[in-house]
Amino acid sequence: MIQAIGLTKHYGSFVALHDLSFESRPGEILALVGPNGAGKTTALKLLVGSLTPTAGQALIGGFDVHHQPVDAKRLLAFVPDQPFLYEQLTVSELLSFIGGMYRMDPANLQRRAEQLLRTFDLEQVAGRQIGQLSYGMKSRLLLLVSLLHEPKAMILDEPFFGLDPQTLRLMKQLLIQRAADGMTIMLSTHQLPIVEDVAHRIAVLSRGRLLALGTWDELKQQHGGQRLEDIFFQLTGAPHRELA
Amino acid sequence: MTGCDRVTSAHRQPAGEALFFWVRWRMWRAGIRALWQAPAKLVVMTITWTVLLAGLSTLCDHGVRFIYNSPGFGPFLLSRLWYLLLFVILAMLGISQVASAYSTFIRAPETRWWMVLPVSARTLCRVKWVESSVYSAWAVLLLLLPLTMAYVRVLNQPLYLVAAIGGLVFVPLLGIMTAISTIGLLVWLRCCSRFVVRGEWIPLGFVVASIGFFWLLGEQRSTGQQDVWFVALQALLPRMRIAMSGWLPSRWAATAMLAWLEGRRVECAVYTALLWTTLFVAWRVLDHLSAALLWPVLRQHAQPALGEAAPARRGKGHAPWWVRHPLLACLTKDALLAGRDPMQWSQAVMFFGLLGAYFANIHRIAQLSVDPQWRIGIAALNLACTLLVFGSLAVRFLFPQMSLEGRNLWLVRIVPRGVRQLFVSKLAFYGMAAVVIIECLLGLSMAQLGVPLTLRWWLALVGVMAAATIVGLTVGLGAWWMDPTSQDAVRMVSSSNGALVLVFVLAYVGCVVAALVLAWLSWLVGAWARLGFISLGLTAISALVCVLSIRLGLARLERLESAV
């Protein structure tokens, strides 16, 4: 469903991503981990179509994101790392806007919106302006918005950042459930314990290169260690900076 | 020198106000360097500005000389016009400064960051006042200096006096007005915050007050058959009485300037001293008030917490049928966002309201049986005025539209053809709004003047074409020079790109004015073929400008690499 074939991105002489290739199947959660500057966000942006690759291809459901963007985007949902939404629209107006952008049938939109508002516990604030919501509510709304058009694949950039324990659990349950329903999910995060909980496969990136890719068991067998953190540091190098 | 050394030494130097201006200087320097690395843009900008300034200077020179050489009352009328001009400029600057200060003080996200630094309210207020004053006053200076230069030339005085008058007379005048406006804004925000929530009513109140102002000036009295010049002078005199009031800094500035040029040194020194003293007093008042008011005002306008917010607007899951199409969804979104942000439309309501109040009061010209040719000329002039006002508003509000989508742009980028739909919806929404407003004003003006039906249609078509072109130009170039990371519209408009768009808009309006003048002259002599040729020429220029800008905008959007 989500496929990268030799994805490469250069900024001048700087190589942000080099020859990234993988395929993520339906019903799978693939986690992308790596230190800051590893190229995770670049990879996600290339897959979403926000960046143009220097070389390689990004396919969503077999459609090239850059050459068949309309078909690819119909299947895809993206959740950025920050909940930037139109602050002066109400929650329900935003949902109407998104529904209109995806040409959703109004009756279907109404049904989906009510169902998702209930799931994310946002029914009470449906008539409130987004600027008046808390950070956690905005994060939930972001996820709600991305699920509105019933996508087949979902890409999330740092979805667990700044969430309270309740929302975090909700998010984890939701991802596992959607994957069980057949959705392909790809996410990037620094929260290694959560990756252990939810991901079916893990990709470790560093300095724009893919260092390892496999299931949690495969990675343990190949690299040893009891926790993902051990494998992560073994692959990317342990911190050696002096504390201030 | 290591990176750490550089950081340390950089921090050691500036503090307080200097730190702020140091940050601005570095940003400005980076902008200049970026411009230096884009020679084509630099050349275009240099040529455009040179042409604009030369054209403005020539226009001022001819205009001032024409009035000065009018037999009998020329020098007197010209000196009196200075009072009126400075008065009008002062009023416009006051309005502009309120918007600029609100944007710089309250809406700029960096203010929240400055609030957590060990910086006093006075320091923050001083720097923000200076910054907002520069944003609101640079265009005023650009207008005043060529006029002063032309006046100095007409009086055969040395040209260095322009710099002296600019520095000693105009700078304090502008400073006084921006300080008073900022004081008014701070007091208003602190004391009448409840009304600020209902800020939608402020511009409407302004328009109502303007209509009353026009009525009070005595336009309602009718007189018999009189010469046009006499009628114009008669209409000017009540306004002149207000502009000549001894309490106005604009009068002090005009008096100081005229006294200087006419060799009355003592009078000049007294009024210049009065201006600088007033500036000092206004600044000190602002300084003291800011110490007491700025933090409470900024806290008051910080984002409200959940529960303290305004009541809910609508029920859940609202999905009207007409947002089924992406274009309609974008149009609805733009209409809702524009309507909920009074900053977006309050200035338009005020300026167009003023024009409407003025147009509603010109029926006397028709009553006086003024020559129909003059009435047509005035109708064309009214269209030019409306386009000029719309052009400047479009640069201020439409040019930053795509950039202000900024961090929300990811939302439409992940939708199939989302950005294109958004761009088209902006063109459609603002194009329709502009056409409706301009046609209403034009219709009012032509009805009051009794313009012949054929010409009404012609002028109406020119109005539609020009409105669409200005929207295409500003929104298209706004997309071409899009900066998704910027959240401050005022700073964007004051940037080199914003200034360039203003120049392009003014140049286009200049073309329309030239076409209107030529068309009027053709109408007078009955040269219909020439009129048709002018119409075709204007249509071609408009189509070229509009299509080129939109294509540039679309090209940029298509290869946009997001900063989401």
XYZ file of N, CA, C and O in Angstrom, chain B residues 275-440:
664
model
N 6.178 71.483 17.628
C 6.026 70.106 17.120
C 6.879 69.136 17.929
O 6.402 68.088 18.369
N 8.154 69.498 18.128
C 9.056 68.579 18.842
C 8.644 68.433 20.309
O 8.737 67.339 20.877
N 8.179 69.549 20.912
C 7.735 69.468 22.309
C 6.528 68.540 22.411
O 6.444 67.705 23.315
N 5.609 68.709 21.467
C 4.408 67.861 21.493
C 4.786 66.399 21.299
O 4.231 65.512 21.948
N 5.729 66.168 20.390
C 6.178 64.782 20.167
C 6.759 64.205 21.453
O 6.449 63.068 21.841
N 7.574 65.010 22.126
C 8.189 64.551 23.369
C 7.115 64.225 24.423
O 7.144 63.184 25.076
N 6.132 65.135 24.529
C 5.057 64.929 25.512
C 4.261 63.671 25.149
O 3.971 62.828 26.011
N 3.907 63.540 23.865
C 3.120 62.377 23.428
C 3.893 61.095 23.708
O 3.326 60.105 24.178
N 5.207 61.129 23.440
C 6.026 59.950 23.672
C 6.071 59.602 25.172
O 5.944 58.447 25.568
N 6.212 60.647 26.021
C 6.285 60.397 27.465
C 4.948 59.846 27.978
O 4.912 58.953 28.822
N 3.856 60.391 27.454
C 2.538 59.887 27.866
C 2.416 58.419 27.461
O 1.983 57.569 28.258
N 2.821 58.130 26.244
C 2.761 56.741 25.760
C 3.640 55.843 26.636
O 3.249 54.739 27.017
N 4.810 56.365 26.985
C 5.760 55.625 27.804
C 5.150 55.272 29.161
O 5.188 54.116 29.595
N 4.564 56.279 29.812
C 3.977 56.053 31.148
C 2.755 55.155 31.069
O 2.572 54.273 31.900
N 1.927 55.407 30.062
C 0.717 54.583 29.923
C 1.069 53.126 29.644
O 0.447 52.215 30.189
N 2.087 52.953 28.812
C 2.449 51.575 28.456
C 2.912 50.798 29.683
O 2.638 49.605 29.808
N 3.619 51.515 30.608
C 4.097 50.840 31.819
C 2.916 50.268 32.602
O 3.010 49.214 33.223
N 1.790 50.991 32.558
C 0.627 50.544 33.330
C -0.304 49.648 32.526
O -0.963 48.783 33.101
N -0.349 49.858 31.225
C -1.409 49.191 30.442
C -0.957 48.006 29.596
O -1.764 47.122 29.304
N 0.312 48.010 29.173
C 0.681 47.042 28.136
C 0.525 45.582 28.579
O -0.097 44.781 27.886
N 1.076 45.232 29.760
C 0.969 43.824 30.193
C -0.492 43.408 30.360
O -0.889 42.359 29.845
N -1.321 44.233 31.082
C -2.731 43.824 31.194
C -3.418 43.653 29.849
O -4.174 42.713 29.648
N -3.101 44.551 28.899
C -3.744 44.454 27.573
C -3.309 43.170 26.869
O -4.133 42.439 26.324
N -2.006 42.885 26.935
C -1.510 41.676 26.250
C -2.067 40.416 26.901
O -2.432 39.465 26.223
N -2.140 40.424 28.249
C -2.711 39.249 28.937
C -4.175 39.082 28.580
O -4.667 37.988 28.351
N -4.855 40.239 28.543
C -6.298 40.240 28.230
C -6.562 39.640 26.855
O -7.566 38.988 26.641
N -5.623 39.890 25.920
C -5.839 39.426 24.552
C -5.124 38.127 24.255
O -5.063 37.715 23.097
N -4.574 37.500 25.300
C -3.985 36.172 25.084
C -5.116 35.214 24.798
O -6.275 35.490 25.102
N -4.760 34.066 24.251
C -5.793 33.110 23.858
C -6.632 32.689 25.069
O -6.089 32.277 26.084
N -7.966 32.779 24.999
C -8.769 32.409 26.148
C -8.735 30.907 26.403
O -8.662 30.122 25.472
N -8.786 30.557 27.685
C -8.776 29.129 28.029
C -10.130 28.515 27.756
O -11.129 29.220 27.627
N -10.150 27.216 27.661
C -11.413 26.523 27.403
C -12.375 26.794 28.553
O -12.025 26.686 29.711
N -13.563 27.121 28.245
C -14.558 27.378 29.291
C -14.824 28.857 29.429
O -15.938 29.275 29.729
N -13.762 29.711 29.188
C -13.978 31.159 29.259
C -14.352 31.681 27.885
O -14.588 32.859 27.699
N -14.328 30.796 26.932
C -14.448 31.235 25.544
C -15.866 31.671 25.188
O -16.800 31.513 25.960
N -15.960 32.218 23.989
C -17.259 32.660 23.489
C -18.191 31.450 23.368
O -17.722 30.322 23.232
N -19.492 31.673 23.426
C -20.404 30.546 23.369
C -20.310 29.807 22.041
O -19.904 30.367 21.032
N -20.707 28.543 22.091
C -20.655 27.719 20.890
C -21.513 28.317 19.800
O -22.558 28.905 20.071
N -21.062 28.165 18.560
C -21.766 28.801 17.457
C -22.856 27.923 16.867
O -23.908 28.386 16.513
N -22.536 26.650 16.706
C -23.484 25.796 16.001
C -23.556 24.428 16.640
O -22.746 24.061 17.483
N -24.486 23.643 16.169
C -24.612 22.272 16.648
C -23.543 21.395 16.032
O -22.717 21.841 15.255
N -23.559 20.122 16.385
C -22.494 19.211 15.941
C -22.712 18.762 14.489
O -23.830 18.729 13.992
N -21.596 18.379 13.867
C -21.644 17.731 12.560
C -22.404 18.493 11.493
O -23.053 17.890 10.652
N -22.313 19.794 11.523
C -23.062 20.590 10.570
C -22.480 20.409 9.168
O -21.313 20.642 8.939
N -23.279 19.962 8.210
C -22.748 19.733 6.860
C -23.733 20.206 5.814
O -24.536 19.442 5.317
N -23.740 21.496 5.478
C -24.687 21.990 4.490
C -24.401 21.404 3.099
O -23.250 21.108 2.773
N -25.433 21.291 2.286
C -25.311 20.638 0.980
C -24.363 21.363 0.049
O -23.724 20.770 -0.801
N -24.276 22.686 0.205
C -23.513 23.455 -0.778
C -22.013 23.391 -0.586
O -21.267 23.974 -1.343
N -21.541 22.704 0.431
C -20.081 22.559 0.519
C -19.641 21.202 -0.029
O -18.618 20.676 0.322
N -20.431 20.644 -0.911
C -20.114 19.352 -1.470
C -18.904 19.423 -2.408
O -18.160 18.479 -2.543
N -18.759 20.551 -3.052
C -17.668 20.726 -4.018
C -16.471 21.400 -3.332
O -16.662 22.293 -2.521
N -15.235 20.984 -3.669
C -14.067 21.605 -3.021
C -14.022 23.125 -3.144
O -13.660 23.820 -2.202
N -14.416 23.616 -4.327
C -14.363 25.063 -4.525
C -15.327 25.776 -3.573
O -14.989 26.793 -2.953
N -16.517 25.215 -3.436
C -17.496 25.815 -2.523
C -17.025 25.681 -1.071
O -17.258 26.579 -0.258
N -16.379 24.568 -0.772
C -15.863 24.378 0.590
C -14.832 25.467 0.901
O -14.853 26.070 1.977
N -13.942 25.724 -0.061
C -12.922 26.765 0.135
C -13.560 28.151 0.225
O -13.160 28.978 1.055
N -14.550 28.392 -0.633
C -15.232 29.700 -0.604
C -15.892 29.924 0.748
O -15.792 31.009 1.333
N -16.571 28.879 1.240
C -17.247 28.999 2.537
C -16.225 29.258 3.634
O -16.414 30.121 4.491
N -15.144 28.498 3.564
C -14.099 28.668 4.588
C -13.545 30.095 4.559
O -13.411 30.743 5.602
N -13.243 30.596 3.350
C -12.696 31.957 3.236
C -13.691 32.994 3.740
O -13.310 33.955 4.424
N -14.962 32.802 3.389
C -15.984 33.767 3.822
C -16.102 33.757 5.343
O -16.165 34.824 5.984
N -16.084 32.577 5.948
C -16.212 32.486 7.414
C -14.998 33.115 8.102
O -15.142 33.888 9.058
N -13.808 32.786 7.596
C -12.593 33.319 8.225
C -12.511 34.839 8.070
O -12.159 35.545 9.012
N -12.850 35.327 6.877
C -12.782 36.784 6.644
C -13.815 37.499 7.518
O -13.522 38.521 8.136
N -14.998 36.929 7.614
C -16.063 37.565 8.396
C -15.752 37.602 9.874
O -16.124 38.541 10.574
N -15.020 36.606 10.375
C -14.731 36.537 11.811
C -13.490 37.326 12.198
O -13.104 37.345 13.357
N -12.853 37.903 11.227
C -11.649 38.667 11.535
C -11.865 40.120 11.087
O -11.609 40.463 9.931
N -12.330 40.982 12.000
C -12.634 42.364 11.596
C -11.441 43.090 10.997
O -11.615 43.987 10.177
N -10.215 42.662 11.375
C -9.040 43.314 10.789
C -9.024 43.155 9.269
O -8.466 43.962 8.553
N -9.623 42.044 8.799
C -9.619 41.778 7.369
C -10.495 42.754 6.591
O -10.230 43.033 5.445
N -11.575 43.196 7.227
C -12.501 43.982 6.417
C -12.830 45.368 6.975
O -13.473 46.159 6.302
N -12.355 45.654 8.210
C -12.762 46.931 8.804
C -12.235 48.132 8.008
O -12.958 49.115 7.803
N -10.970 48.011 7.542
C -10.423 49.153 6.781
C -11.163 49.319 5.459
O -11.389 50.437 5.009
N -11.557 48.183 4.857
C -12.309 48.261 3.596
C -13.642 48.957 3.836
O -14.040 49.836 3.057
N -14.302 48.588 4.928
C -15.595 49.227 5.236
C -15.398 50.731 5.434
O -16.165 51.550 4.930
N -14.321 51.096 6.152
C -14.091 52.522 6.433
C -13.798 53.314 5.156
O -14.422 54.338 4.900
N -12.865 52.793 4.359
C -12.473 53.559 3.174
C -13.588 53.585 2.124
O -13.899 54.635 1.564
N -14.203 52.415 1.883
C -15.283 52.398 0.899
C -16.501 53.150 1.438
O -17.244 53.765 0.663
N -16.698 53.092 2.749
C -17.786 53.858 3.357
C -17.592 55.355 3.152
O -18.529 56.086 2.836
N -16.337 55.784 3.336
C -16.019 57.209 3.109
C -16.300 57.605 1.662
O -16.902 58.657 1.388
N -15.859 56.732 0.751
C -16.096 57.018 -0.675
C -17.597 57.070 -0.960
O -18.079 57.959 -1.673
N -18.331 56.113 -0.354
C -19.784 56.077 -0.549
C -20.434 57.346 -0.031
O -21.299 57.936 -0.694
N -19.985 57.786 1.149
C -20.547 59.014 1.733
C -20.252 60.211 0.831
O -21.089 61.099 0.635
N -19.038 60.208 0.257
C -18.659 61.301 -0.643
C -19.500 61.254 -1.928
O -20.061 62.270 -2.354
N -19.631 60.054 -2.512
C -20.389 59.934 -3.763
C -21.855 60.313 -3.549
O -22.487 60.889 -4.434
N -22.368 59.974 -2.374
C -23.775 60.291 -2.105
C -23.996 61.796 -1.982
O -25.128 62.266 -2.040
N -22.882 62.540 -1.800
C -23.007 63.988 -1.614
C -22.637 64.809 -2.842
O -22.508 66.027 -2.746
N -22.435 64.147 -3.991
C -22.005 64.944 -5.156
C -23.173 65.288 -6.075
O -22.969 65.761 -7.181
N -24.392 65.060 -5.590
C -25.548 65.347 -6.449
C -25.677 66.830 -6.763
O -26.310 67.217 -7.726
N -24.994 67.655 -5.936
C -25.082 69.104 -6.178
C -24.517 69.490 -7.538
O -24.972 70.417 -8.181
N -23.523 68.757 -7.953
C -22.891 69.073 -9.247
C -23.924 68.916 -10.361
O -24.016 69.758 -11.263
N -24.750 67.855 -10.256
C -25.797 67.666 -11.264
C -26.869 68.741 -11.129
O -27.358 69.272 -12.125
N -27.179 69.104 -9.857
C -28.207 70.127 -9.639
C -27.789 71.481 -10.202
O -28.604 72.269 -10.653
N -26.468 71.727 -10.173
C -25.970 73.032 -10.619
C -25.879 73.143 -12.133
O -25.343 74.108 -12.652
N -26.349 72.132 -12.819
C -26.315 72.090 -14.279
C -24.907 72.300 -14.818
O -24.686 73.024 -15.786
N -23.949 71.697 -14.125
C -22.575 71.773 -14.609
C -22.527 71.061 -15.958
O -23.254 70.093 -16.179
N -21.674 71.516 -16.833
C -21.529 70.941 -18.161
C -21.446 69.407 -18.092
O -20.660 68.868 -17.305
N -22.223 68.679 -18.893
C -22.211 67.204 -18.835
C -20.824 66.620 -19.021
O -20.492 65.584 -18.456
N -19.976 67.308 -19.816
C -18.621 66.797 -20.031
C -17.851 66.700 -18.705
O -17.141 65.745 -18.445
N -18.052 67.723 -17.866
C -17.373 67.737 -16.574
C -17.927 66.629 -15.674
O -17.199 66.008 -14.922
N -19.227 66.410 -15.785
C -19.839 65.361 -14.959
C -19.268 63.993 -15.318
O -19.002 63.176 -14.460
N -19.074 63.778 -16.628
C -18.485 62.498 -17.063
C -17.040 62.393 -16.559
O -16.599 61.352 -16.065
N -16.346 63.510 -16.648
C -14.961 63.546 -16.154
C -14.901 63.218 -14.674
O -14.044 62.435 -14.216
N -15.847 63.792 -13.912
C -15.853 63.535 -12.459
C -16.196 62.068 -12.187
O -15.617 61.440 -11.296
N -17.128 61.505 -12.983
C -17.476 60.084 -12.809
C -16.249 59.205 -13.048
O -15.994 58.250 -12.296
N -15.480 59.541 -14.088
C -14.260 58.768 -14.379
C -13.247 58.933 -13.256
O -12.592 57.973 -12.845
N -13.153 60.152 -12.735
C -12.229 60.422 -11.617
C -12.643 59.614 -10.382
O -11.789 59.067 -9.666
N -13.951 59.533 -10.158
C -14.444 58.751 -9.020
C -14.073 57.279 -9.162
O -13.707 56.624 -8.181
N -14.162 56.774 -10.386
C -13.769 55.376 -10.625
C -12.276 55.204 -10.326
O -11.865 54.225 -9.674
N -11.493 56.177 -10.773
C -10.043 56.103 -10.527
C -9.756 56.113 -9.029
O -8.933 55.328 -8.538
N -10.458 56.980 -8.276
C -10.280 57.048 -6.813
C -10.627 55.716 -6.181
O -9.912 55.202 -5.314
N -11.758 55.142 -6.614
C -12.202 53.869 -6.039
C -11.173 52.781 -6.312
O -10.851 51.988 -5.428
N -10.643 52.767 -7.529
C -9.645 51.741 -7.868
C -8.352 51.939 -7.082
O -7.713 50.970 -6.663
N -8.005 53.200 -6.871
C -6.798 53.487 -6.088
C -6.950 52.976 -4.662
O -6.055 52.327 -4.111
N -8.093 53.268 -4.064
C -8.365 52.795 -2.696
C -8.385 51.266 -2.683
O -7.758 50.626 -1.835
N -9.082 50.678 -3.659
C -9.157 49.222 -3.688
C -7.776 48.605 -3.908
O -7.418 47.608 -3.287
N -6.980 49.226 -4.779
C -5.640 48.719 -5.047
C -4.787 48.680 -3.792
O -4.142 47.675 -3.486
N -4.821 49.797 -3.016
C -3.996 49.815 -1.804
C -4.517 48.812 -0.778
O -3.739 48.148 -0.092
N -5.838 48.662 -0.679
C -6.399 47.677 0.252
C -6.071 46.249 -0.192
O -5.820 45.375 0.632
N -6.076 46.047 -1.511
C -5.784 44.706 -2.034
C -4.346 44.313 -1.702
O -4.083 43.164 -1.320
N -3.422 45.270 -1.814
C -2.028 44.963 -1.470
C -1.929 44.623 0.016
O -1.239 43.689 0.422
N -2.659 45.377 0.824
C -2.600 45.157 2.273
C -3.233 43.824 2.685
O -2.719 43.120 3.566
N -4.346 43.446 2.061
C -5.087 42.281 2.549
C -5.070 41.075 1.606
O -5.112 39.952 2.090
N -5.055 41.279 0.308
C -5.125 40.130 -0.588
C -3.744 39.545 -0.880
O -3.613 38.340 -1.037
N -2.741 40.411 -0.969
C -1.386 39.920 -1.248
C -0.924 38.879 -0.213
O -0.378 37.837 -0.576
N -1.149 39.100 1.113
C -0.650 38.089 2.059
C -1.571 36.874 2.219
O -1.257 35.993 2.995
N -2.703 36.829 1.498
C -3.691 35.770 1.731
C -3.105 34.357 1.661
O -3.303 33.560 2.581
N -2.410 34.033 0.590
C -1.902 32.666 0.444
C -0.839 32.376 1.501
O -0.785 31.269 2.039
N -0.007 33.365 1.797
C 1.035 33.143 2.807
C 0.415 32.906 4.174
O 0.912 32.105 4.953
N -0.670 33.617 4.466
C -1.284 33.483 5.789
C -1.956 32.123 5.966
O -2.250 31.724 7.092
N -2.204 31.429 4.862
C -2.688 30.050 4.996
C -1.599 29.235 5.707
O -1.887 28.326 6.472
N -0.353 29.609 5.378
C 0.874 29.109 5.989
C 0.801 27.714 6.563
O 0.798 26.723 5.853
N 0.734 27.677 7.894
C 0.859 26.393 8.575
C -0.380 25.523 8.419
O -0.352 24.360 8.781
N -1.475 26.112 7.941
C -2.670 25.304 7.712
C -2.673 24.697 6.311
O -3.579 23.949 5.965
N -1.663 25.070 5.539
C -1.671 24.667 4.135
C -1.581 23.147 3.966
O -2.069 22.608 2.983
N -0.991 22.463 4.952
C -0.879 21.008 4.852
C -2.264 20.382 4.670
O -2.410 19.378 3.995
N -3.263 21.020 5.283
C -4.618 20.481 5.288
C -5.184 20.409 3.869
O -5.870 19.452 3.517
N -4.891 21.415 3.065
C -5.385 21.386 1.686
C -4.408 20.694 0.738
O -4.797 20.218 -0.316
N -3.147 20.623 1.142
C -2.168 19.972 0.264
C -2.377 18.469 0.190
O -2.030 17.844 -0.799
N -2.925 17.874 1.253
C -3.108 16.416 1.208
C -4.392 16.035 0.475
O -4.645 14.879 0.200
N -5.197 17.053 0.150
C -6.442 16.795 -0.569
C -6.143 16.842 -2.073
O -5.354 17.680 -2.505
N -6.764 15.948 -2.866
C -6.528 16.022 -4.318
C -6.847 17.407 -4.880
O -7.940 17.920 -4.646
N -5.918 18.007 -5.580
C -6.022 19.350 -6.195
C -6.397 20.431 -5.173
O -7.005 21.433 -5.515
N -6.057 20.195 -3.919
C -6.495 21.097 -2.847
C -5.975 22.519 -2.975
O -6.734 23.477 -2.873
N -4.661 22.652 -3.221
C -4.062 23.996 -3.246
C -4.618 24.810 -4.414
O -4.911 26.000 -4.289
N -4.793 24.138 -5.536
C -5.335 24.816 -6.716
C -6.748 25.331 -6.430
O -7.103 26.467 -6.752
N -7.541 24.469 -5.791
C -8.916 24.866 -5.451
C -8.904 26.055 -4.494
O -9.704 26.986 -4.621
N -7.975 26.007 -3.545
C -7.876 27.091 -2.563
C -7.538 28.411 -3.258
O -8.144 29.452 -2.994
N -6.597 28.336 -4.173
C -6.156 29.524 -4.907
C -7.310 30.083 -5.749
O -7.584 31.288 -5.728
N -7.980 29.182 -6.457
C -9.103 29.621 -7.304
C -10.219 30.208 -6.438
O -10.832 31.225 -6.784
N -10.456 29.592 -5.282
C -11.533 30.104 -4.416
C -11.199 31.499 -3.905
O -12.065 32.355 -3.775
N -9.920 31.733 -3.627
C -9.538 33.077 -3.167
C -9.763 34.101 -4.272
O -10.273 35.202 -4.023
N -9.380 33.726 -5.486
C -9.609 34.633 -6.618
C -11.111 34.905 -6.773
O -11.533 36.053 -6.946
N -11.903 33.836 -6.679
C -13.345 33.982 -6.896
C -13.985 34.808 -5.787
O -14.751 35.747 -6.042
N -13.645 34.487 -4.546
C -14.278 35.160 -3.404
C -13.953 36.654 -3.397
O -14.850 37.509 -3.341
N -12.661 36.959 -3.465
C -12.279 38.373 -3.390
C -12.625 39.110 -4.687
O -12.928 40.298 -4.657
N -12.585 38.389 -5.814
C -12.987 39.006 -7.077
C -14.448 39.414 -7.044
O -14.805 40.545 -7.404
N -15.289 38.504 -6.567
C -16.729 38.814 -6.507
C -16.988 39.972 -5.549
O -17.742 40.900 -5.847
N -16.347 39.898 -4.381
C -16.549 40.963 -3.381
C -16.116 42.313 -3.965
O -16.834 43.317 -3.839
N -14.960 42.323 -4.650
C -14.443 43.581 -5.206
C -15.378 44.125 -6.280
O -15.681 45.334 -6.307
N -15.846 43.246 -7.152
C -16.720 43.695 -8.238
C -18.018 44.276 -7.658
O -18.467 45.358 -8.071
N -18.588 43.593 -6.682
C -19.846 44.078 -6.093
C -19.643 45.462 -5.466
O -20.401 46.408 -5.728
N -18.581 45.596 -4.670
C -18.350 46.873 -3.969
C -18.096 47.995 -4.976
O -18.694 49.074 -4.908
N -17.189 47.728 -5.926
C -16.802 48.779 -6.878
C -17.994 49.168 -7.759
O -18.246 50.362 -8.005
N -18.768 48.181 -8.188
C -19.919 48.498 -9.043
C -20.985 49.280 -8.269
O -21.623 50.184 -8.812
N -21.190 48.936 -7.007
C -22.173 49.678 -6.197
C -21.751 51.140 -6.058
O -22.551 52.059 -6.252
